[in-house]
CSV table of C-alpha atoms in Angstrom, one decimal:
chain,number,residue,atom,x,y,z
J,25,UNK,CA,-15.2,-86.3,26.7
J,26,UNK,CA,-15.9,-88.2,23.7
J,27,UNK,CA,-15.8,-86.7,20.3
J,28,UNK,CA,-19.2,-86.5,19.8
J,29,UNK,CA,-20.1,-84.7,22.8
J,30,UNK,CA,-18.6,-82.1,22.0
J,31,UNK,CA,-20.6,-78.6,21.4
J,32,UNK,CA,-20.6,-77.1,18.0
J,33,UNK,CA,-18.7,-74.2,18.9
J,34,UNK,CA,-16.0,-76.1,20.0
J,35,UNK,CA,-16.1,-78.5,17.2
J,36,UNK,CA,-16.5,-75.7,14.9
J,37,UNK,CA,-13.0,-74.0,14.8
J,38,UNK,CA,-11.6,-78.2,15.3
J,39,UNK,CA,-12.6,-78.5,11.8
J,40,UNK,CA,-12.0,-75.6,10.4
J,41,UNK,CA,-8.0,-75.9,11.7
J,42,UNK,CA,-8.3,-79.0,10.0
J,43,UNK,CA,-9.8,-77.8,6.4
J,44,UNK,CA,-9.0,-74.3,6.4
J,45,UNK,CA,-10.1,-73.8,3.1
J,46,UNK,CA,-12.3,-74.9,0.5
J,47,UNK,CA,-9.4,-76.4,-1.7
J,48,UNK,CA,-8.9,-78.4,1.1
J,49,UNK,CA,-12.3,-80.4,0.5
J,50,UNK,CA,-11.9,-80.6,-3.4
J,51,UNK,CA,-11.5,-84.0,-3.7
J,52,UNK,CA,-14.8,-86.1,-3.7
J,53,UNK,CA,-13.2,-89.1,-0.9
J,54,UNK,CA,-12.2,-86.5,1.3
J,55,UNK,CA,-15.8,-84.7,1.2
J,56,UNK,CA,-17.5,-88.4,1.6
J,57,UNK,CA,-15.3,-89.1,4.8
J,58,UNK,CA,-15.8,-86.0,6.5
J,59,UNK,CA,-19.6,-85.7,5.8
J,60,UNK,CA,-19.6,-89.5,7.4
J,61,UNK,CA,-18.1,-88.6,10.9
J,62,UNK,CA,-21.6,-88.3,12.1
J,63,UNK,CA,-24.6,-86.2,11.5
J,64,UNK,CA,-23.1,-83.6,13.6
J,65,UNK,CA,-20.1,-82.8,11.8
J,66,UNK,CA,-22.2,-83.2,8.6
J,67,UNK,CA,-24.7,-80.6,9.5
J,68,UNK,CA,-21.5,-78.5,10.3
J,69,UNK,CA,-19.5,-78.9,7.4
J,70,UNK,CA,-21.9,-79.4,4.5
J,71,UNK,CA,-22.0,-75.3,3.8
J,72,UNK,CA,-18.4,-74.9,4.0
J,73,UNK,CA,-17.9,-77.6,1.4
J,74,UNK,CA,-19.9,-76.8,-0.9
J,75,UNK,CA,-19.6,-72.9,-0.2
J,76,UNK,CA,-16.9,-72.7,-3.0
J,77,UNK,CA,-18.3,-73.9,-6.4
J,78,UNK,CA,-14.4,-75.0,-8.1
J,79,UNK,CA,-13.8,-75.2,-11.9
J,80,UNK,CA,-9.5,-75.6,-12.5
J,81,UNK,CA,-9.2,-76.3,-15.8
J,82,UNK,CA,-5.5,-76.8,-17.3
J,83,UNK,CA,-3.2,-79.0,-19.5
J,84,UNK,CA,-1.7,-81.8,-18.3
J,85,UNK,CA,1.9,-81.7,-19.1
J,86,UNK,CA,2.0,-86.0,-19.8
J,87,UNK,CA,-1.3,-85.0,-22.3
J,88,UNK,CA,-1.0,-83.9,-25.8
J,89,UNK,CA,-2.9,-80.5,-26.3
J,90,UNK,CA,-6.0,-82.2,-27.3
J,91,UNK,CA,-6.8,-83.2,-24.0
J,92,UNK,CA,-7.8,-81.0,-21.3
J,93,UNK,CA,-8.4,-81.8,-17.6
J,94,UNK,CA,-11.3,-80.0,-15.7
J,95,UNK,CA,-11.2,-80.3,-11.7
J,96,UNK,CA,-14.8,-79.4,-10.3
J,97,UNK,CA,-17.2,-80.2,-7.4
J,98,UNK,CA,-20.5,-78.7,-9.8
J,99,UNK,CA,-21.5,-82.4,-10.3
J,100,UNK,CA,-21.1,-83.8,-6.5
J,101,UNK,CA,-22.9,-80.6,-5.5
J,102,UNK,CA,-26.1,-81.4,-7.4
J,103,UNK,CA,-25.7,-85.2,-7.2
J,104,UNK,CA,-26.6,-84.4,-3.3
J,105,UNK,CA,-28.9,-82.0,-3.4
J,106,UNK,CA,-26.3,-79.3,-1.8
J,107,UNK,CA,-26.1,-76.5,-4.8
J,108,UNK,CA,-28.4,-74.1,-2.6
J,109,UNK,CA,-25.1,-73.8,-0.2
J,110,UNK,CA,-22.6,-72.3,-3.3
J,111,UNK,CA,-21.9,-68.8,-2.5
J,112,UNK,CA,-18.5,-68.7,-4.5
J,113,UNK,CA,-17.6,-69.3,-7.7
J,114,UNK,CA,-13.9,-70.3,-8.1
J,115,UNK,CA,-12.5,-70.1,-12.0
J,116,UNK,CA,-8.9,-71.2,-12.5
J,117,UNK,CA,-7.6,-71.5,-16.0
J,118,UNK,CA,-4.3,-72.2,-17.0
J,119,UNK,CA,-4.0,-71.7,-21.1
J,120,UNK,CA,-1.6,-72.6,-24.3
J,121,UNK,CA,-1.9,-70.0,-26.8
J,122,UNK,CA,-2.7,-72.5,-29.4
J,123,UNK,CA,-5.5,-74.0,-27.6
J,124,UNK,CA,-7.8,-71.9,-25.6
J,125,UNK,CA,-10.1,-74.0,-24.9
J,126,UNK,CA,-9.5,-74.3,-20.6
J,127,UNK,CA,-12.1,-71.7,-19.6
J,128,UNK,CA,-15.0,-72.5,-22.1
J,129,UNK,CA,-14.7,-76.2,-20.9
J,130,UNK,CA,-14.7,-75.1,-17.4
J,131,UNK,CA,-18.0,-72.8,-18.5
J,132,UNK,CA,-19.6,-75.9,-20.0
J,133,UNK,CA,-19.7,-77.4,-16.8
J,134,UNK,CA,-21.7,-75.2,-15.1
J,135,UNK,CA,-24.3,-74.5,-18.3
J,136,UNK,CA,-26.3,-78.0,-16.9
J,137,UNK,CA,-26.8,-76.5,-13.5
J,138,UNK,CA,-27.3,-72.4,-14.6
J,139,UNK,CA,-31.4,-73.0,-12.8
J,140,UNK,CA,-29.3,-73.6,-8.9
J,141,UNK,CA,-26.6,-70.6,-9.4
J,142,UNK,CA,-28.4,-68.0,-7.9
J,143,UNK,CA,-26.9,-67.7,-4.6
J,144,UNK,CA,-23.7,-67.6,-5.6
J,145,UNK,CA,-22.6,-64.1,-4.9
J,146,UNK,CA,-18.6,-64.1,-5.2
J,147,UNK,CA,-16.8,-65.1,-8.5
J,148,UNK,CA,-13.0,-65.5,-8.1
J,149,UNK,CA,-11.0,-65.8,-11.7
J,150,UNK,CA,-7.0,-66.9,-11.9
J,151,UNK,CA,-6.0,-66.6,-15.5
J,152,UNK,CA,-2.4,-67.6,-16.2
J,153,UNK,CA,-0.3,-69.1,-19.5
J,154,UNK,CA,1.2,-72.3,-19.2
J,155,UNK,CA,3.7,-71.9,-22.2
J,156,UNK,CA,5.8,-69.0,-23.0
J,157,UNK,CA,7.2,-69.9,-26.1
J,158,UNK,CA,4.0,-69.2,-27.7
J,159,UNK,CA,3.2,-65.3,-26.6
J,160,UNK,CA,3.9,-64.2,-30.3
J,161,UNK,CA,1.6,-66.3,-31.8
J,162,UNK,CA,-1.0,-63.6,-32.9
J,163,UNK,CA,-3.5,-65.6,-34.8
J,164,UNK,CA,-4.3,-67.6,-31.3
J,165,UNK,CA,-4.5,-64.2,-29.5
J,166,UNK,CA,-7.1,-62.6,-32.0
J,167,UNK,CA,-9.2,-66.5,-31.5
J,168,UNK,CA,-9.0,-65.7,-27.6
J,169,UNK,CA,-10.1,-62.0,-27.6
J,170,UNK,CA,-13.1,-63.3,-29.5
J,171,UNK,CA,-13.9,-65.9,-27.2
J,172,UNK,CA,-13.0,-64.1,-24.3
J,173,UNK,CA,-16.0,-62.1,-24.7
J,174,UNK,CA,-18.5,-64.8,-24.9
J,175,UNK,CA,-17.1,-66.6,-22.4
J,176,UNK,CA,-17.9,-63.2,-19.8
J,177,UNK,CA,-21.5,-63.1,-21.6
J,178,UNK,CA,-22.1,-66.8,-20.2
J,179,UNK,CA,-20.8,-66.2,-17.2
J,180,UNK,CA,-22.9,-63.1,-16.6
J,181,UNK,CA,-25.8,-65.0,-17.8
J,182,UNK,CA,-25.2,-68.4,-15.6
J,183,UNK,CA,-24.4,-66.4,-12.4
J,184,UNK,CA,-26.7,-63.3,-12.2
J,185,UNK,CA,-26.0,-62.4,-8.8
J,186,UNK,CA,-22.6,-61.4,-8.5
J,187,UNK,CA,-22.0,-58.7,-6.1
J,188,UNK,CA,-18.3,-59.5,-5.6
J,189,UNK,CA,-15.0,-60.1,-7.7
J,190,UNK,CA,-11.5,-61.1,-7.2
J,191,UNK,CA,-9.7,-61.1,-10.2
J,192,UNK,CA,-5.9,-62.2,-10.9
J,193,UNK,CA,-4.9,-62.0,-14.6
J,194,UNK,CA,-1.1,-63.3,-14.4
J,195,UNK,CA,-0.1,-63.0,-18.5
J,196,UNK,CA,2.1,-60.9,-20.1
J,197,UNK,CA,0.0,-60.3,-22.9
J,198,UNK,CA,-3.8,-58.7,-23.1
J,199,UNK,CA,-5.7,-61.2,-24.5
J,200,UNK,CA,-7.3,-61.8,-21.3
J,201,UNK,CA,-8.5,-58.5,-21.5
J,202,UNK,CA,-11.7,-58.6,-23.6
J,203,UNK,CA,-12.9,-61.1,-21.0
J,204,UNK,CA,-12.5,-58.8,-17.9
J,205,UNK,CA,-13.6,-55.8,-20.0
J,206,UNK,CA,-16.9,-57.3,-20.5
J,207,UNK,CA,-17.4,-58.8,-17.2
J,208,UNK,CA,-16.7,-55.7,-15.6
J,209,UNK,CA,-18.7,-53.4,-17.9
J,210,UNK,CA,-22.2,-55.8,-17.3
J,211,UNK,CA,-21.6,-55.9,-13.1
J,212,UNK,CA,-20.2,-52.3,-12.6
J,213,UNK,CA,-23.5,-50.6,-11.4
J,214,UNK,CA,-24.4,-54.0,-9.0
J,215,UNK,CA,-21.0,-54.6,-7.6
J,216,UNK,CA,-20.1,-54.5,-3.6
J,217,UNK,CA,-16.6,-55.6,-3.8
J,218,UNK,CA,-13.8,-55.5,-6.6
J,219,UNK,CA,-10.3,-57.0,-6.5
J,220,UNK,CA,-8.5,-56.3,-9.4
J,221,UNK,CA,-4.9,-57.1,-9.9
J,222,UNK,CA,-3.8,-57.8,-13.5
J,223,UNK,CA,-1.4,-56.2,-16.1
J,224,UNK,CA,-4.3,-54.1,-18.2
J,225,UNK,CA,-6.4,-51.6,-17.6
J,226,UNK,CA,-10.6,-51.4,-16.8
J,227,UNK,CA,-12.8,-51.0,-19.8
J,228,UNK,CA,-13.5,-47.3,-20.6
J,229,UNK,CA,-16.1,-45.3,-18.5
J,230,UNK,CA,-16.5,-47.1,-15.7
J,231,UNK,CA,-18.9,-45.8,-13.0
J,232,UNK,CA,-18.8,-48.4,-9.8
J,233,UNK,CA,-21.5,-46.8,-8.2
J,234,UNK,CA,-22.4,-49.3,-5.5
J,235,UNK,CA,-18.9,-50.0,-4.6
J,236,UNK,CA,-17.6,-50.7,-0.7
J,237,UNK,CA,-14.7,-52.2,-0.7
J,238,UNK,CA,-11.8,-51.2,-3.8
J,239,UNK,CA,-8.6,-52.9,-4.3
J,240,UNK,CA,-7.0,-52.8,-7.6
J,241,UNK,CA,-3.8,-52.0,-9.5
J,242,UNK,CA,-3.9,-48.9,-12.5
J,243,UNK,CA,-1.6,-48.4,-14.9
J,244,UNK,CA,-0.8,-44.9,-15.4
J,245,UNK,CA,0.6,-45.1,-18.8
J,246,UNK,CA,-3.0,-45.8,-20.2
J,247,UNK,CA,-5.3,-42.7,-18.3
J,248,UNK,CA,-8.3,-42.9,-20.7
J,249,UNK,CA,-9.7,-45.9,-18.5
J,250,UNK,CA,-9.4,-44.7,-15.0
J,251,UNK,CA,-12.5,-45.9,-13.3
J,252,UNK,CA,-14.7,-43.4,-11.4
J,253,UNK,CA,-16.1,-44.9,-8.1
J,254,UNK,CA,-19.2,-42.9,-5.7
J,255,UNK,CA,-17.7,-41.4,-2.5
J,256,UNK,CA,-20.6,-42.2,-0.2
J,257,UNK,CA,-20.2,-46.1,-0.1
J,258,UNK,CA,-16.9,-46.4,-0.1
J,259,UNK,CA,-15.2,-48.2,2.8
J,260,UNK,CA,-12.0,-49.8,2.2
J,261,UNK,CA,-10.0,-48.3,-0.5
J,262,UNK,CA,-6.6,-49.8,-1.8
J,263,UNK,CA,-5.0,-48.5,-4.9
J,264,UNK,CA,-1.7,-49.2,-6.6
J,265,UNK,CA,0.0,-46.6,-9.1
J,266,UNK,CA,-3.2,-43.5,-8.7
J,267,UNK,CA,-1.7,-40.7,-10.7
J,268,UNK,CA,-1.4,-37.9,-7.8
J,269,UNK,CA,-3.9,-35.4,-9.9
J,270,UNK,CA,-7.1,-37.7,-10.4
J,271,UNK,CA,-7.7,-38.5,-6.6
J,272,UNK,CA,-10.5,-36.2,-6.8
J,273,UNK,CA,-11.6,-37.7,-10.4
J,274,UNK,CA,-11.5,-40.6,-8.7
J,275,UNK,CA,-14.9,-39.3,-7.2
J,276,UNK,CA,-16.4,-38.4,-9.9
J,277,UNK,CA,-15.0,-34.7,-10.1
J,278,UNK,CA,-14.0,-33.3,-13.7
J,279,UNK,CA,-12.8,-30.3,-11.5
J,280,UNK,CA,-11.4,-29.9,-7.7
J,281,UNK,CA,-14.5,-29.3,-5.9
J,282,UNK,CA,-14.5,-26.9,-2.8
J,283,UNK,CA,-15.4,-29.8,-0.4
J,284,UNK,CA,-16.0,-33.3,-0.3
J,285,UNK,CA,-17.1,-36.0,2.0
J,286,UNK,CA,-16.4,-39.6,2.3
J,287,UNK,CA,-18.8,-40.6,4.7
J,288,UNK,CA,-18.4,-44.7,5.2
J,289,UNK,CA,-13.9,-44.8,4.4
J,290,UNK,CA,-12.7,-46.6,7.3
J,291,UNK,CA,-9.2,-47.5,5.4
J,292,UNK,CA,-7.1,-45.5,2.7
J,293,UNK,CA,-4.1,-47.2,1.1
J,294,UNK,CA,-2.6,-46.3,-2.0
J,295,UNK,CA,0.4,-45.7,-3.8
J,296,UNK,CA,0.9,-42.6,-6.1
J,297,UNK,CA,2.3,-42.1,-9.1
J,298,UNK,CA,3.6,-39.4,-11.4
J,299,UNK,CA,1.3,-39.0,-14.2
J,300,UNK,CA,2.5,-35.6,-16.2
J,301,UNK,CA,-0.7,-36.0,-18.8
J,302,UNK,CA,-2.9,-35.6,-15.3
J,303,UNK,CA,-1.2,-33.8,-12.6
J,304,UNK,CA,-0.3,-30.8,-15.3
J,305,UNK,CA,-4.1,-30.1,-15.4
J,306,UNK,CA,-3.6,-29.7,-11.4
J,307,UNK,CA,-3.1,-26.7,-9.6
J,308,UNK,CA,-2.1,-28.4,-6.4
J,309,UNK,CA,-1.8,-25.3,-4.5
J,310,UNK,CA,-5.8,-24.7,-4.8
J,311,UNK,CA,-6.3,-28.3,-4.8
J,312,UNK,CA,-5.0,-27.8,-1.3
J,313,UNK,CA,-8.6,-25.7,-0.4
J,314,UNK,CA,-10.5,-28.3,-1.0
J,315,UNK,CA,-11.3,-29.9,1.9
J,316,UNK,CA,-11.7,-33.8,1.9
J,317,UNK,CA,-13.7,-35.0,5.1
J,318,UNK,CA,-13.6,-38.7,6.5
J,319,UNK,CA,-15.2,-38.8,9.5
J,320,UNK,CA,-14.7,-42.6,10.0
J,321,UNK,CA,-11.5,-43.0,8.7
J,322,UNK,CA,-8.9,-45.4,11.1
J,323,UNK,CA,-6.2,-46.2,8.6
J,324,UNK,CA,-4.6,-43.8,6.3
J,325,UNK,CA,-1.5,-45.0,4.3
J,326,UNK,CA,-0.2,-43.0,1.1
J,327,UNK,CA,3.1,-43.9,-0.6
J,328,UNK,CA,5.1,-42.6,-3.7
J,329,UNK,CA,4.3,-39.2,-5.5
J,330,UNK,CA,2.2,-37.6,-2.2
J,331,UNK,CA,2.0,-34.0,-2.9
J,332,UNK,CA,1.6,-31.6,0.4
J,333,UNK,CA,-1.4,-29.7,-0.9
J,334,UNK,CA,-3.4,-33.0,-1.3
J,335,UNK,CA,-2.1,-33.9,2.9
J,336,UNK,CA,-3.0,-30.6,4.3
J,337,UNK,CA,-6.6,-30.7,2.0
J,338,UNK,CA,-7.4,-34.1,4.1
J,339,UNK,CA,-9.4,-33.3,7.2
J,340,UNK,CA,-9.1,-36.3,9.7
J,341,UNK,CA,-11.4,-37.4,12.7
J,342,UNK,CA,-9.7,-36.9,16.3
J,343,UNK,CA,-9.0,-40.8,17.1
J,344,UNK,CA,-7.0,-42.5,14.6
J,345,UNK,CA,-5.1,-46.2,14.8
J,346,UNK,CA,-2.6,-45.7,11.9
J,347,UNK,CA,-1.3,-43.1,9.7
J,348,UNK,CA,1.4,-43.8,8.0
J,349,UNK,CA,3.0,-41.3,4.9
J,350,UNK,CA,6.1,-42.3,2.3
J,351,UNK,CA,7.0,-40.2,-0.5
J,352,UNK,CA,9.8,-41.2,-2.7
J,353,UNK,CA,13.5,-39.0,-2.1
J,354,UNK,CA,13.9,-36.0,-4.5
J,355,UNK,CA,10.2,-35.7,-4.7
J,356,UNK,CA,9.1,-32.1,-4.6
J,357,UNK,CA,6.0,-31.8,-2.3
């Protein structure tokens, strides 16, 4: 059977093996040659290229730190015509102290195009440091906080339709943080899906009250930012280092309430933690009365500081696929 006789949902998955993901596709030849196989495999492939709107901006080590190389597919997007496919927006930014200048050039190329951005639904940020010899240098990390939060304000502003974000903040320092802090604050009420998993904490008061889908990372030496999420969208929950005594803050609660139902969870994973500023203001022995009900709950997985008032209070539906409880040694339940 010749190649081009084949039905699309055979040559479907045959390309997808092939380009498994968008990075795959990034460079401009390789897009070009693929979209030429014929106008089969064109009108099969043109969405998943230019699904995934790319902007990696980074030094070049052979460059001196006044040049700075942005990677993107914005400009081969609209060149075509193709910019009402983009459903992701893909920020990578590698940075030197002394020059933050990667994500604000990386912003600048998508000002042109703000008018053809409103599909795009998903933003994914990677923010790393190149150079490590330069954590202490304070004046650049006071520049970047200031920066950071325009830079959120313009992506806000050029994407307005963001119902999803993955975020990966890989520094040892917060400078970051004002940039997550405001992009967080001005999607909170909107968002669907977060994935948070950096080394600082969520801006203070956070309500995410249209929230399914909840992966992120705390830290439980800072617990005036916990975030508070609603309990009747929530599906998939995934939390690392929840002090043991605000699972039913978590849900809005200032105090253990007598019941509560979580009608949608499907999934529970997370990892506890000791928290003595939170868990003191328990009384996990009537904690253990309230009764939390999760009538389509599948998965449950709790690790660390589980306390056996909190297991007993958890009413489970008859079928389950997994459940799966680790508490650390020595630990009282």
């Amino acid at each position: 059977m010749p190649f081009s006789a084949l039905p699309d949902d055979i040559l479907l998955p045959i390309l997808s093996d092939a380009f498994p993901t968008a990075a795959d596709l990034t460079d401009w030849k390789r897009q070009l040659a693929v979209l030429s196989i014929s106008q089969q495999v064109r009108q099969l492939m043109l969405p998943k290229i230019y699904c995934d709107v790319f902007i990696m901006s980074y030094f070049e080590d052979s460059l001196s730190n006044d040049n700075t190389v942005v990677k993107t597919n914005i400009k081969l997007a609209a060149a075509t015509g193709n910019f009402h496919f983009a459903r992701v927006l893909n920020i990578k930014a590698i940075y030197q102290l002394r020059q933050l200048v990667a994500l604000e050039s990386a912003i600048n190329a998508l000002t042109p195009h703000s008018g053809h951005l409103d599909h795009i639904t998903e933003l994914e940020v990677v923010l790393t440091y190149g150079n490590d010899c330069d954590y202490n240098a304070k004046n650049s990390i006071v520049l970047a906080e200031d920066s950071m939060v325009c830079n959120a304000e313009r992506i806000v502003e050029l994407v307005p339709n963001i119902t999803s974000i993955f975020y990966y903040g890989f520094t040892r320092n917060h400078s970051t943080a004002p940039f997550y802090s405001t992009l967080i604050s001005s999607r909170a009420g909107q968002l669907s899906r977060l994935t948070h998993h950096a080394p600082f904490d969520f801006p203070p008061f956070i309500v995410f009250s249209q929230i399914t889908h909840l992966d992120i990372q705390l830290d439980v030496n800072n617990t005036d930012n916990l975030p508070r999420i609603c309990p009747d969208t929530i599906q998939y929950l995934r939390i690392i280092n929840l002090p043991t005594g605000y699972t039913w803050g978590l849900f809005g609660y200032n105090d253990v309430p007598g019941a509560m139902t979580l009608p949608r969870i499907t999934e529970i994973d997370i990892q506890y933690s000791e928290c003595p500023a939170i868990d003191n203001q328990v009384d996990f022995e009537a904690a253990g009365q309230c009764k939390i009900h999760t009538p389509r709950l599948h998965t449950l997985e709790l690790y660390g500081r589980v306390r056996l008032p909190l297991l007993r209070s958890i009413v489970l539906p008859k079928l389950m696929e997994s459940i799966n409880i680790e508490t650390y040694a020595g630990v009282i339940l």
